[in-house]
Amino acid sequence: MPRDAAVMRLVGLDPALASRYPHEFSGGQRQRINIARALAPEPEFVVCDEPVSSLDVSIQAQIINLLEELQRRLGLTLLFISHDLAVVRHLCNRIAVMYLGRLVEVTERERLVAHPRHPYTCALLSAAPVPDPEREAERTARREVLEGDPPSPLSPPAGCRFCTRWMRRRGIDCARVEPGLVQVETGHHVACHLHAG
Amino acid sequence: MPADAEGTAARAGPLLEVDDLHVGFNSREGSVHAVNGVSFAVTGRETLGIVGESGSGKSVTALALMRLLPEPPARVSARVVRFGGLDLLAIDERAMRRVRGARLAMVFQDPMTSLDPVMTVERQLAEMLLAHRICGRDETRERARALLDMVGIPEPGTRLRAYPDELSGGMRQRVLIAMALSCGPELLIADEPTTALDVTVQDQVLDLMRRLKREIGMAIIWISHDLGTVAGLADRVLIMYAGRVMEEAPVRDLYRRPRHPYTRALLRSIPRLDGGRSAALHAIEGMPPDPERLSVSRTLPTGRRPLPRAAPGAGNDRPPPPCRLLAPRRAGCTGWNRDLR
Ligand SMILES: Nc1ncnc2c1ncn2[C@@H]1O[C@H](COP(=O)(O)OP(=O)(O)OP(=O)(O)O)[C@@H](O)[C@H]1O
Ligand SMILES: [Mg+2]
């Protein structure tokens, strides 16, 4: 199957490996095969659901670089789902942050990292440990630790779903009325009573 | 740390000393060389971070120190494993039981394997306290409540009556830490205690560990594959690869001036949120060698060659170069002497 061979090569695999069993591949190779499979029908739009979260960092970097290169070469549109904000910031042009099944903030990547508006986005950004001892000490001195655990998605809190974990809620509104996603600036949407205009 | 405390620690020698630890497993298919000559020391009040990719031998090292690997199939040997003056590999199991959980405690990678699902939190804590004669039966409730309070569990009186599956992941991890601390250990081994948690909950647990470190002043071995959590917690860091120590350095040196090419590659392979966005990540091609194919040859390889990374199926029986002692820090690999000036 020449088409398969081309796709295998595209994701950096030797087409001779095509006859191997899945358990004979490494985690990174298996992920490359998954990507090859998704690309075989020549889609315009690919959904990647946590494609790197189970991989070691050295192999995660291979897959991220591969996705970036494929996106450039094939002009793909990617929806990349991940719990790792640093990975998303590296790979994606725009970022949508979700909490308990709702979008809470959507904007361009550098804007999200530099000027987050939603308190949950702020918490996510400031909770990520930094691989640098001095900057990590600065981070832990500055940030507020978010209280509690995420509530069960089966019985989300009334009103704003984030209100049980946010200490400076705005009185009654937050616990009763669910905020909608509103545009706070061109291309920047936030669902929070603090930014309801 | 006050100068006199440091002096005492130095005079008394390290709390834990491990020299040339080897752990293998025999199986029908052959033998796995999981840990191949690991050496390190931990002094009182110090936090040692152990970092390595999956399968590099972090958990097996910890389990061997706790003497929790059944032999056979495991084979554990070392020149020295000394903890607080005791030869941990030589003492009998009765003596080891007095050490394990009391002076040397561990928080395991999988929280559910170390909590009994049909026992309340109070009973599990009470059994620990009674087994090690920390207090009498009439005091266990008060002690248990104080322990939960110490690890930041709200309403500790209510949580004492809870069963493990009634607790959230973050709460469970706190209970495990409370259990590990119940006998006031001199050394706590924490094996990836935050890996399964959400980043915001992980941050709470990291905060707790930093507070405990400050307040209790015990020594900690913090095992993780995440260079981020280690940066804020460890005083010294060990980088492991294929069951060997690749580099050991004080935390700032390791991140600022990594000597071993593998350490450098690891640091450059992680996307970051601080600073500007990096243009491309540094990928390390291939994957770590299969421990079943590693030979245990201890001869130092000569000449310059890359770190062995294997394609699965492709035979790779060359061990990565072992660590040589280079005061005041160490970086393994002779082929990279250029980098070790
Ligand atoms: N009981 C066992 N029998 C055989 N092999 C084992 C056993 N336990 C561990 N190993 C092997 O020893 C090697 C080291 O395993 P270890 O659990 O120490 O890795 P690790 O560094 O803790 O990885 P992770 O980050 O995934 O937890 C692995 O190749 C593993 O498959
Ligand atoms: Mg492990």
Coordinates of C-alpha atoms and ligand atoms in Angstrom, one line a residue:
Chain A
M1 CA 0.0 0.0 0.0
P2 CA 2.0 2.9 -1.2
R3 CA -0.3 5.5 0.3
D4 CA 0.3 4.0 3.8
A5 CA 4.0 4.0 3.2
A6 CA 3.9 7.7 2.5
V7 CA 1.9 8.4 5.6
M8 CA 4.3 6.3 7.7
R9 CA 7.2 8.3 6.3
L10 CA 5.4 11.5 7.0
V11 CA 5.2 10.7 10.7
G12 CA 8.9 9.6 10.8
L13 CA 8.4 5.9 10.8
D14 CA 10.1 3.3 8.6
P15 CA 7.3 1.8 6.4
A16 CA 9.0 -1.6 6.9
L17 CA 7.6 -1.5 10.5
A18 CA 4.0 -1.6 9.2
S19 CA 3.7 -5.4 9.8
R20 CA 4.6 -5.2 13.5
Y21 CA 2.3 -5.8 16.3
P22 CA 1.3 -2.8 18.5
H23 CA 3.1 -4.1 21.6
E24 CA 6.4 -4.1 19.7
F25 CA 6.3 -0.3 19.4
S26 CA 7.3 2.2 22.0
G27 CA 4.9 4.7 23.4
G28 CA 6.2 7.4 21.1
Q29 CA 6.0 5.1 18.0
R30 CA 2.5 4.1 18.9
Q31 CA 1.5 7.7 19.1
R32 CA 3.1 8.3 15.7
I33 CA 1.1 5.4 14.3
N34 CA -2.1 6.9 15.7
I35 CA -1.3 10.2 14.0
A36 CA -0.5 8.4 10.7
R37 CA -3.9 6.7 11.0
A38 CA -5.7 10.0 11.5
L39 CA -3.8 11.6 8.6
A40 CA -4.3 8.7 6.1
P41 CA -7.7 10.0 4.7
E42 CA -6.2 13.4 4.2
P43 CA -8.4 15.4 6.6
E44 CA -8.4 19.1 7.0
F45 CA -9.3 19.0 10.6
V46 CA -7.8 16.7 13.3
V47 CA -8.9 16.4 16.9
C48 CA -6.0 15.3 19.2
D49 CA -7.2 14.2 22.6
E50 CA -4.3 14.2 25.1
P51 CA -1.9 12.8 22.6
V52 CA 1.2 13.4 24.7
S53 CA 0.0 13.1 28.3
S54 CA 1.2 9.6 28.9
L55 CA 4.6 10.1 27.3
D56 CA 7.9 10.9 28.9
V57 CA 9.1 14.5 28.2
S58 CA 11.8 13.5 25.7
I59 CA 9.2 11.6 23.6
Q60 CA 6.5 14.2 24.2
A61 CA 8.8 16.7 22.6
Q62 CA 9.2 14.4 19.5
I63 CA 5.4 14.3 19.1
I64 CA 4.8 18.0 19.6
N65 CA 7.5 18.8 17.0
L66 CA 5.9 16.3 14.6
L67 CA 2.5 17.8 15.0
E68 CA 3.9 21.3 14.5
E69 CA 5.7 20.2 11.3
L70 CA 2.7 18.4 9.9
Q71 CA 0.5 21.4 10.6
R72 CA 2.9 23.6 8.7
R73 CA 3.4 21.2 5.8
L74 CA -0.2 20.1 5.3
G75 CA -2.0 23.2 6.4
L76 CA -4.0 21.3 9.0
T77 CA -6.4 22.7 11.5
L78 CA -5.9 21.1 14.9
L79 CA -8.1 20.9 18.0
F80 CA -5.6 19.9 20.6
I81 CA -7.0 18.8 24.0
S82 CA -4.6 18.7 27.0
H83 CA -4.4 19.4 30.7
D84 CA -0.9 20.7 30.3
L85 CA -1.1 24.5 29.7
A86 CA 2.6 24.7 28.8
V87 CA 2.2 22.2 26.0
V88 CA -0.9 24.0 24.8
R89 CA 0.8 27.3 24.8
H90 CA 3.7 25.9 22.9
L91 CA 1.6 24.3 20.1
C92 CA -1.7 26.2 19.8
N93 CA -2.5 29.6 18.3
R94 CA -5.7 30.1 20.4
I95 CA -6.5 28.6 23.8
A96 CA -9.9 27.8 25.3
V97 CA -9.9 27.0 29.1
M98 CA -12.6 24.7 30.4
Y99 CA -13.8 24.1 34.0
L100 CA -16.4 21.5 34.8
G101 CA -17.8 21.3 31.3
R102 CA -17.9 25.0 30.5
L103 CA -15.6 27.3 28.5
V104 CA -14.4 30.0 30.9
E105 CA -11.9 31.9 28.8
V106 CA -11.0 31.9 25.1
T107 CA -8.2 34.0 23.5
E108 CA -4.9 34.0 21.6
R109 CA -2.1 32.1 23.4
E110 CA 0.3 34.9 24.4
R111 CA -2.6 37.0 25.5
L112 CA -3.8 34.2 27.7
V113 CA -0.4 33.7 29.3
A114 CA 0.3 37.4 29.8
H115 CA -3.2 38.8 30.5
P116 CA -5.5 36.1 31.8
R117 CA -8.9 37.4 33.0
H118 CA -10.8 34.5 34.5
P119 CA -9.7 33.6 38.1
Y120 CA -9.5 29.9 37.1
T121 CA -7.1 30.7 34.2
C122 CA -5.0 32.8 36.6
A123 CA -5.0 29.9 39.1
L124 CA -4.0 27.4 36.5
L125 CA -1.1 29.6 35.2
S126 CA 0.2 30.3 38.7
A127 CA -0.1 26.7 39.9
A128 CA 2.2 25.2 37.3
P129 CA 5.7 24.5 38.8
V130 CA 8.5 26.2 36.9
P131 CA 11.6 24.1 36.1
D132 CA 14.0 26.7 37.5
P133 CA 14.7 26.9 41.3
E134 CA 14.8 30.7 41.5
R135 CA 11.8 31.4 39.4
E136 CA 9.9 28.6 41.2
A137 CA 10.7 30.3 44.5
E138 CA 9.4 33.5 43.2
R139 CA 6.2 31.8 41.9
T140 CA 5.5 30.1 45.3
A141 CA 6.0 33.4 47.1
R142 CA 3.6 35.3 44.9
R143 CA 0.8 33.0 44.0
E144 CA -2.4 32.3 45.9
V145 CA -3.1 28.6 46.4
L146 CA -6.5 27.7 45.1
E147 CA -8.6 26.2 47.9
G148 CA -10.4 22.8 47.8
D149 CA -10.7 20.2 45.0
P150 CA -12.7 20.5 41.8
P151 CA -16.3 19.5 42.6
S152 CA -17.8 16.5 40.9
P153 CA -19.0 17.2 37.4
L154 CA -22.1 15.1 38.2
S155 CA -23.4 17.7 40.6
P156 CA -21.8 21.0 39.7
P157 CA -22.3 23.9 42.0
A158 CA -25.2 26.3 41.3
G159 CA -24.4 29.6 39.7
C160 CA -20.9 30.0 38.5
R161 CA -19.3 26.5 38.6
F162 CA -16.0 28.0 39.9
C163 CA -17.5 29.9 42.8
T164 CA -16.8 27.2 45.4
R165 CA -13.1 27.6 44.9
W166 CA -12.8 31.3 44.5
M167 CA -12.6 33.3 47.7
R168 CA -13.3 36.8 46.4
R169 CA -16.6 36.0 44.7
R170 CA -18.9 38.9 44.2
G171 CA -21.6 38.2 46.7
I172 CA -24.9 36.7 45.6
D173 CA -24.4 36.8 41.8
C174 CA -21.7 34.1 41.6
A175 CA -23.5 31.5 43.6
R176 CA -26.9 32.0 41.8
V177 CA -26.4 33.2 38.3
E178 CA -24.2 31.3 35.8
P179 CA -22.1 33.8 33.8
G180 CA -22.2 33.7 30.0
L181 CA -19.2 33.9 27.8
V182 CA -18.8 37.6 26.8
Q183 CA -16.2 39.4 24.7
V184 CA -14.0 41.6 26.9
E185 CA -11.8 42.7 24.0
T186 CA -11.5 41.8 20.4
G187 CA -10.9 38.0 20.2
H188 CA -10.9 37.6 24.0
H189 CA -13.9 36.0 25.7
V190 CA -14.5 35.4 29.4
A191 CA -17.3 33.9 31.4
C192 CA -17.1 35.6 34.8
H193 CA -19.2 38.1 36.7
L194 CA -16.1 40.1 37.5
H195 CA -15.8 40.9 33.8
A196 CA -19.5 41.2 32.9
G197 CA -19.1 44.8 31.8
Chain B
M1 CA 19.7 26.1 58.3
P2 CA 21.6 27.5 61.3
A3 CA 25.3 27.0 61.1
D4 CA 25.5 24.7 64.1
A5 CA 22.8 22.4 62.8
E6 CA 24.8 22.1 59.6
G7 CA 27.9 21.3 61.6
T8 CA 26.2 18.6 63.5
A9 CA 24.9 17.0 60.4
A10 CA 28.3 17.0 58.8
R11 CA 29.9 15.5 61.9
A12 CA 27.4 12.8 62.3
G13 CA 27.8 11.8 58.6
P14 CA 24.9 11.2 56.3
L15 CA 21.6 9.8 57.5
L16 CA 21.3 7.5 54.5
E17 CA 24.2 6.2 52.5
V18 CA 23.8 4.1 49.4
D19 CA 26.8 2.7 47.6
D20 CA 26.6 0.7 44.4
L21 CA 23.1 -0.5 44.6
H22 CA 22.0 -3.2 42.1
V23 CA 18.5 -4.6 41.6
G24 CA 17.6 -7.2 39.1
F25 CA 14.5 -9.3 38.5
N26 CA 14.5 -12.9 37.3
S27 CA 11.7 -13.8 35.0
R28 CA 11.1 -16.7 32.6
E29 CA 12.0 -14.5 29.7
G30 CA 15.4 -13.5 31.2
S31 CA 16.6 -11.0 33.7
V32 CA 15.8 -7.3 34.0
H33 CA 18.5 -5.0 35.2
A34 CA 16.4 -2.3 36.8
V35 CA 19.1 -0.6 39.0
N36 CA 22.7 -0.8 38.0
G37 CA 25.1 0.7 40.5
V38 CA 23.3 3.6 42.1
S39 CA 25.1 5.6 44.8
F40 CA 24.0 8.6 46.8
A41 CA 23.7 10.0 50.3
V42 CA 21.1 12.0 52.2
T43 CA 21.9 14.1 55.2
G44 CA 19.5 15.1 58.0
R45 CA 17.0 17.8 57.0
E46 CA 18.0 17.6 53.4
T47 CA 15.6 17.0 50.5
L48 CA 17.0 14.9 47.6
G49 CA 15.1 15.0 44.4
I50 CA 15.4 11.9 42.1
V51 CA 14.3 12.6 38.5
G52 CA 14.1 10.1 35.7
E53 CA 11.9 9.0 32.8
S54 CA 9.5 6.1 33.1
G55 CA 11.4 2.9 33.8
S56 CA 14.6 4.5 34.9
G57 CA 14.5 2.7 38.2
K58 CA 13.3 5.4 40.6
S59 CA 10.6 3.3 42.4
V60 CA 12.7 0.1 42.4
T61 CA 15.5 2.1 44.1
A62 CA 13.0 3.3 46.8
L63 CA 11.4 -0.1 47.3
A64 CA 14.9 -1.7 47.7
L65 CA 15.8 0.8 50.4
M66 CA 12.5 0.0 52.2
R67 CA 13.2 -3.8 51.7
L68 CA 9.9 -4.2 50.1
L69 CA 11.0 -6.2 47.0
P70 CA 10.4 -9.9 47.5
E71 CA 13.5 -11.9 46.8
P72 CA 13.1 -13.9 44.5
P73 CA 12.2 -12.7 41.9
A74 CA 14.2 -9.6 42.9
R75 CA 17.9 -9.7 43.5
V76 CA 19.2 -6.7 45.6
S77 CA 22.8 -6.1 46.4
A78 CA 25.0 -3.2 47.4
R79 CA 28.3 -2.4 48.9
V80 CA 26.6 -0.2 51.5
V81 CA 23.1 0.7 52.5
R82 CA 23.4 2.4 55.8
F83 CA 20.6 4.3 57.5
G84 CA 21.1 6.0 60.9
G85 CA 23.9 3.6 61.7
L86 CA 22.0 0.4 60.6
D87 CA 23.1 -1.8 57.8
L88 CA 19.6 -2.1 56.1
L89 CA 20.5 -5.0 53.9
A90 CA 21.9 -7.1 56.8
I91 CA 19.4 -6.6 59.7
D92 CA 16.7 -9.2 60.1
E93 CA 13.1 -8.7 59.1
R94 CA 12.0 -8.0 62.7
A95 CA 14.5 -5.2 63.1
M96 CA 13.5 -3.9 59.6
R97 CA 9.9 -3.8 60.7
R98 CA 10.8 -1.4 63.5
V99 CA 12.6 0.9 61.1
R100 CA 10.0 0.7 58.2
G101 CA 7.1 3.1 58.8
A102 CA 8.7 4.5 61.9
R103 CA 12.1 5.9 61.2
L104 CA 12.0 5.4 57.4
A105 CA 8.5 6.1 55.9
M106 CA 7.3 6.1 52.3
V107 CA 4.4 7.6 50.4
F108 CA 3.7 5.3 47.4
Q109 CA 3.1 6.1 43.8
D110 CA -0.4 4.6 43.8
P111 CA -2.5 5.9 46.8
M112 CA -5.1 3.2 46.6
T113 CA -2.6 0.4 47.1
S114 CA -1.5 1.7 50.4
L115 CA -4.9 2.6 51.9
D116 CA -7.3 -0.2 53.1
P117 CA -10.6 0.5 51.4
V118 CA -12.7 -1.1 54.2
M119 CA -11.1 0.7 57.1
T120 CA -11.8 4.3 58.3
V121 CA -9.0 6.8 58.2
E122 CA -9.0 6.9 62.0
R123 CA -8.5 3.1 62.3
Q124 CA -5.7 3.1 59.7
L125 CA -3.9 5.9 61.6
A126 CA -4.5 4.2 64.9
E127 CA -3.1 0.9 63.8
M128 CA 0.1 2.6 62.7
L129 CA 0.4 4.5 66.0
L130 CA -0.2 1.4 68.1
A131 CA 2.0 -0.9 66.1
H132 CA 5.0 1.4 66.6
R133 CA 3.9 2.2 70.3
I134 CA 3.7 5.9 69.6
C135 CA 0.9 6.3 72.1
G136 CA -1.7 4.4 74.1
R137 CA -5.1 3.3 72.9
D138 CA -6.9 6.2 74.6
E139 CA -4.8 8.8 72.8
T140 CA -5.0 7.5 69.2
R141 CA -8.1 9.6 68.3
E142 CA -6.5 12.9 69.5
R143 CA -3.2 12.0 67.7
A144 CA -4.9 11.1 64.5
R145 CA -6.9 14.3 64.5
A146 CA -3.8 16.3 65.1
L147 CA -2.1 14.5 62.2
L148 CA -4.9 15.3 59.8
D149 CA -4.8 18.9 61.0
M150 CA -1.1 19.1 60.4
V151 CA -1.5 18.0 56.7
G152 CA -4.2 20.7 56.2
I153 CA -7.3 18.6 56.1
P154 CA -10.3 20.7 57.0
E155 CA -12.8 19.3 59.6
P156 CA -10.3 16.6 60.7
G157 CA -12.8 15.2 63.3
T158 CA -15.3 14.4 60.5
R159 CA -12.7 13.1 58.1
L160 CA -11.5 10.6 60.6
R161 CA -14.7 8.6 60.1
A162 CA -14.4 8.6 56.3
Y163 CA -13.4 5.6 54.2
P164 CA -10.7 6.2 51.6
D165 CA -13.1 6.2 48.6
E166 CA -15.1 8.9 50.2
L167 CA -12.1 11.2 49.9
S168 CA -11.0 13.2 46.9
G169 CA -7.6 12.5 45.3
G170 CA -6.0 15.4 47.0
M171 CA -7.4 14.5 50.4
R172 CA -6.3 10.8 50.0
Q173 CA -2.8 12.0 49.2
R174 CA -2.8 14.1 52.4
V175 CA -4.0 11.1 54.5
L176 CA -1.1 9.1 53.1
I177 CA 1.3 11.8 54.0
A178 CA -0.3 12.0 57.5
M179 CA 0.2 8.2 57.8
A180 CA 3.8 8.4 56.7
L181 CA 4.4 11.2 59.3
S182 CA 2.6 9.5 62.1
C183 CA 5.7 8.0 63.7
G184 CA 7.9 11.0 63.2
P185 CA 10.2 9.5 60.6
E186 CA 13.8 10.8 60.1
L187 CA 13.5 10.2 56.4
L188 CA 10.4 10.3 54.2
I189 CA 10.5 8.8 50.7
A190 CA 7.7 10.3 48.5
D191 CA 7.3 8.5 45.2
E192 CA 5.5 10.7 42.6
P193 CA 2.9 11.7 45.2
T194 CA 1.4 14.4 43.0
T195 CA 1.5 12.8 39.6
A196 CA -2.1 11.7 39.6
L197 CA -3.4 15.1 40.8
D198 CA -4.8 18.2 39.1
V199 CA -2.2 20.9 38.8
T200 CA -4.1 23.2 41.3
V201 CA -4.3 20.3 43.8
Q202 CA -0.7 19.4 43.1
D203 CA 0.2 22.9 44.0
Q204 CA -1.5 22.5 47.4
V205 CA 0.4 19.3 48.2
L206 CA 3.7 20.9 47.1
D207 CA 2.9 23.8 49.5
L208 CA 2.2 21.3 52.3
M209 CA 5.6 19.5 51.7
R210 CA 7.5 22.8 51.8
R211 CA 5.7 23.7 55.1
L212 CA 6.4 20.2 56.6
K213 CA 10.0 20.4 55.5
R214 CA 10.3 23.8 57.3
E215 CA 8.4 22.8 60.4
I216 CA 9.4 19.2 61.0
G217 CA 12.8 19.3 59.5
M218 CA 12.9 15.7 58.4
A219 CA 15.0 14.5 55.4
I220 CA 13.0 13.8 52.2
I221 CA 13.6 11.8 49.1
W222 CA 11.3 13.3 46.5
I223 CA 10.9 11.1 43.4
S224 CA 9.4 12.5 40.3
H225 CA 9.6 12.6 36.5
D226 CA 8.8 16.3 36.6
L227 CA 11.7 18.7 36.8
G228 CA 9.1 21.4 37.8
T229 CA 8.1 20.0 41.2
V230 CA 11.7 19.1 42.0
A231 CA 12.9 22.7 41.4
G232 CA 10.9 24.1 44.3
L233 CA 11.5 21.4 46.8
A234 CA 14.9 19.7 46.5
D235 CA 18.2 20.8 47.8
R236 CA 20.1 18.4 45.7
V237 CA 19.0 16.4 42.6
L238 CA 19.9 13.1 41.1
I239 CA 19.2 12.4 37.4
M240 CA 18.6 8.7 36.6
Y241 CA 18.6 7.0 33.3
A242 CA 18.4 3.2 32.7
G243 CA 19.0 2.4 36.3
R244 CA 22.0 4.6 36.7
V245 CA 22.8 8.0 38.1
M246 CA 23.7 10.4 35.2
E247 CA 24.2 13.5 37.2
E248 CA 24.1 14.7 40.8
A249 CA 24.2 18.4 41.7
P250 CA 22.9 21.0 44.1
V251 CA 19.5 22.1 42.8
R252 CA 20.6 25.5 41.4
D253 CA 23.7 24.2 39.6
L254 CA 21.7 21.4 38.0
Y255 CA 19.1 23.7 36.5
R256 CA 21.5 26.6 35.7
R257 CA 24.6 24.7 34.6
P258 CA 23.7 21.1 33.8
R259 CA 26.8 19.2 32.9
H260 CA 25.5 16.0 31.5
P261 CA 24.2 16.2 28.0
Y262 CA 21.2 14.1 29.0
T263 CA 20.3 16.5 31.8
R264 CA 20.6 19.4 29.3
A265 CA 18.5 17.6 26.8
L266 CA 15.8 16.9 29.4
L267 CA 15.6 20.5 30.4
R268 CA 15.3 21.7 26.8
S269 CA 12.6 19.2 26.0
I270 CA 10.0 20.7 28.3
P271 CA 7.6 23.4 27.0
R272 CA 7.4 26.2 29.6
L273 CA 5.0 28.9 30.7
D274 CA 7.6 31.3 32.1
G275 CA 9.5 33.5 29.8
G276 CA 9.0 33.7 26.0
R277 CA 7.8 30.8 24.0
S278 CA 10.6 28.6 22.7
A279 CA 10.7 28.2 18.9
A280 CA 11.2 24.4 18.9
L281 CA 11.5 21.8 21.6
H282 CA 14.6 19.7 21.8
A283 CA 13.5 16.1 21.2
I284 CA 15.7 13.2 22.3
E285 CA 15.4 10.7 19.4
G286 CA 14.7 7.0 20.2
M287 CA 13.7 5.8 23.6
P288 CA 15.5 4.6 26.7
P289 CA 17.1 1.2 26.4
D290 CA 15.1 -1.9 27.5
P291 CA 16.4 -3.0 30.9
E292 CA 16.1 -6.6 29.8
R293 CA 18.7 -5.9 27.2
L294 CA 21.1 -4.0 29.3
S295 CA 24.3 -5.8 30.3
V296 CA 25.7 -5.1 33.7
S297 CA 29.2 -4.7 32.5
R298 CA 30.9 -2.2 34.8
T299 CA 33.8 -1.4 32.6
L300 CA 34.0 2.2 31.7
P301 CA 33.4 2.8 28.0
T302 CA 36.0 4.8 26.3
G303 CA 35.8 7.4 23.6
R304 CA 33.0 9.7 22.8
R305 CA 29.7 8.2 21.9
P306 CA 26.1 9.2 22.3
L307 CA 23.8 8.1 25.1
P308 CA 22.4 4.7 24.1
R309 CA 18.8 5.2 23.0
A310 CA 17.1 2.2 21.5
A311 CA 14.6 1.6 18.8
P312 CA 12.4 -1.2 20.2
G313 CA 13.3 -4.5 18.8
A314 CA 16.7 -3.3 17.8
G315 CA 19.2 -5.0 20.2
N316 CA 20.9 -2.6 22.5
D317 CA 23.0 -4.3 25.1
R318 CA 25.4 -1.5 25.8
P319 CA 24.9 0.1 29.2
P320 CA 25.0 3.9 29.5
P321 CA 28.3 5.0 31.0
P322 CA 28.2 4.8 34.8
C323 CA 28.7 7.8 37.0
R324 CA 32.2 8.7 38.1
L325 CA 32.8 10.6 41.2
L326 CA 33.7 14.2 40.5
A327 CA 33.8 16.5 43.5
P328 CA 31.8 18.4 44.4
R329 CA 29.3 17.1 42.0
R330 CA 29.0 14.2 39.8
A331 CA 28.2 13.6 36.2
G332 CA 28.3 10.2 34.6
C333 CA 29.9 9.5 31.2
T334 CA 33.4 9.4 30.2
G335 CA 32.7 10.0 26.5
W336 CA 31.7 13.6 27.4
N337 CA 34.7 14.6 29.3
R338 CA 34.8 17.7 27.2
D339 CA 31.7 18.8 29.1
L340 CA 33.1 18.1 32.5
R341 CA 35.8 20.7 32.8
Ligands
LIG1 N1 8.6 -6.7 39.9 C1 9.3 -6.5 38.8 N2 9.6 -7.5 37.9 C2 10.3 -7.2 36.8 N3 10.6 -6.0 36.4 C3 10.3 -5.0 37.2 C4 9.6 -5.1 38.4 N4 9.4 -3.9 38.9 C5 10.0 -3.0 38.1 N5 10.5 -3.7 37.0 C6 11.2 -3.0 35.9 O1 12.3 -2.3 36.4 C7 12.5 -1.1 35.7 C8 12.5 0.1 36.6 O2 11.2 0.3 37.1 P1 10.7 1.4 38.1 O3 9.3 1.1 38.6 O4 11.8 1.6 39.1 O5 10.7 2.7 37.2 P2 10.3 4.2 37.5 O6 11.6 5.0 37.3 O7 9.7 4.2 38.9 O8 9.3 4.6 36.4 P3 7.9 5.4 36.5 O9 8.3 6.8 36.3 O10 7.1 4.9 35.3 O11 7.3 5.1 37.8 C9 11.4 -1.0 34.6 O12 11.9 -1.5 33.4 C10 10.4 -2.0 35.2 O13 9.7 -2.6 34.1
MG2 MG 7.9 4.7 39.7

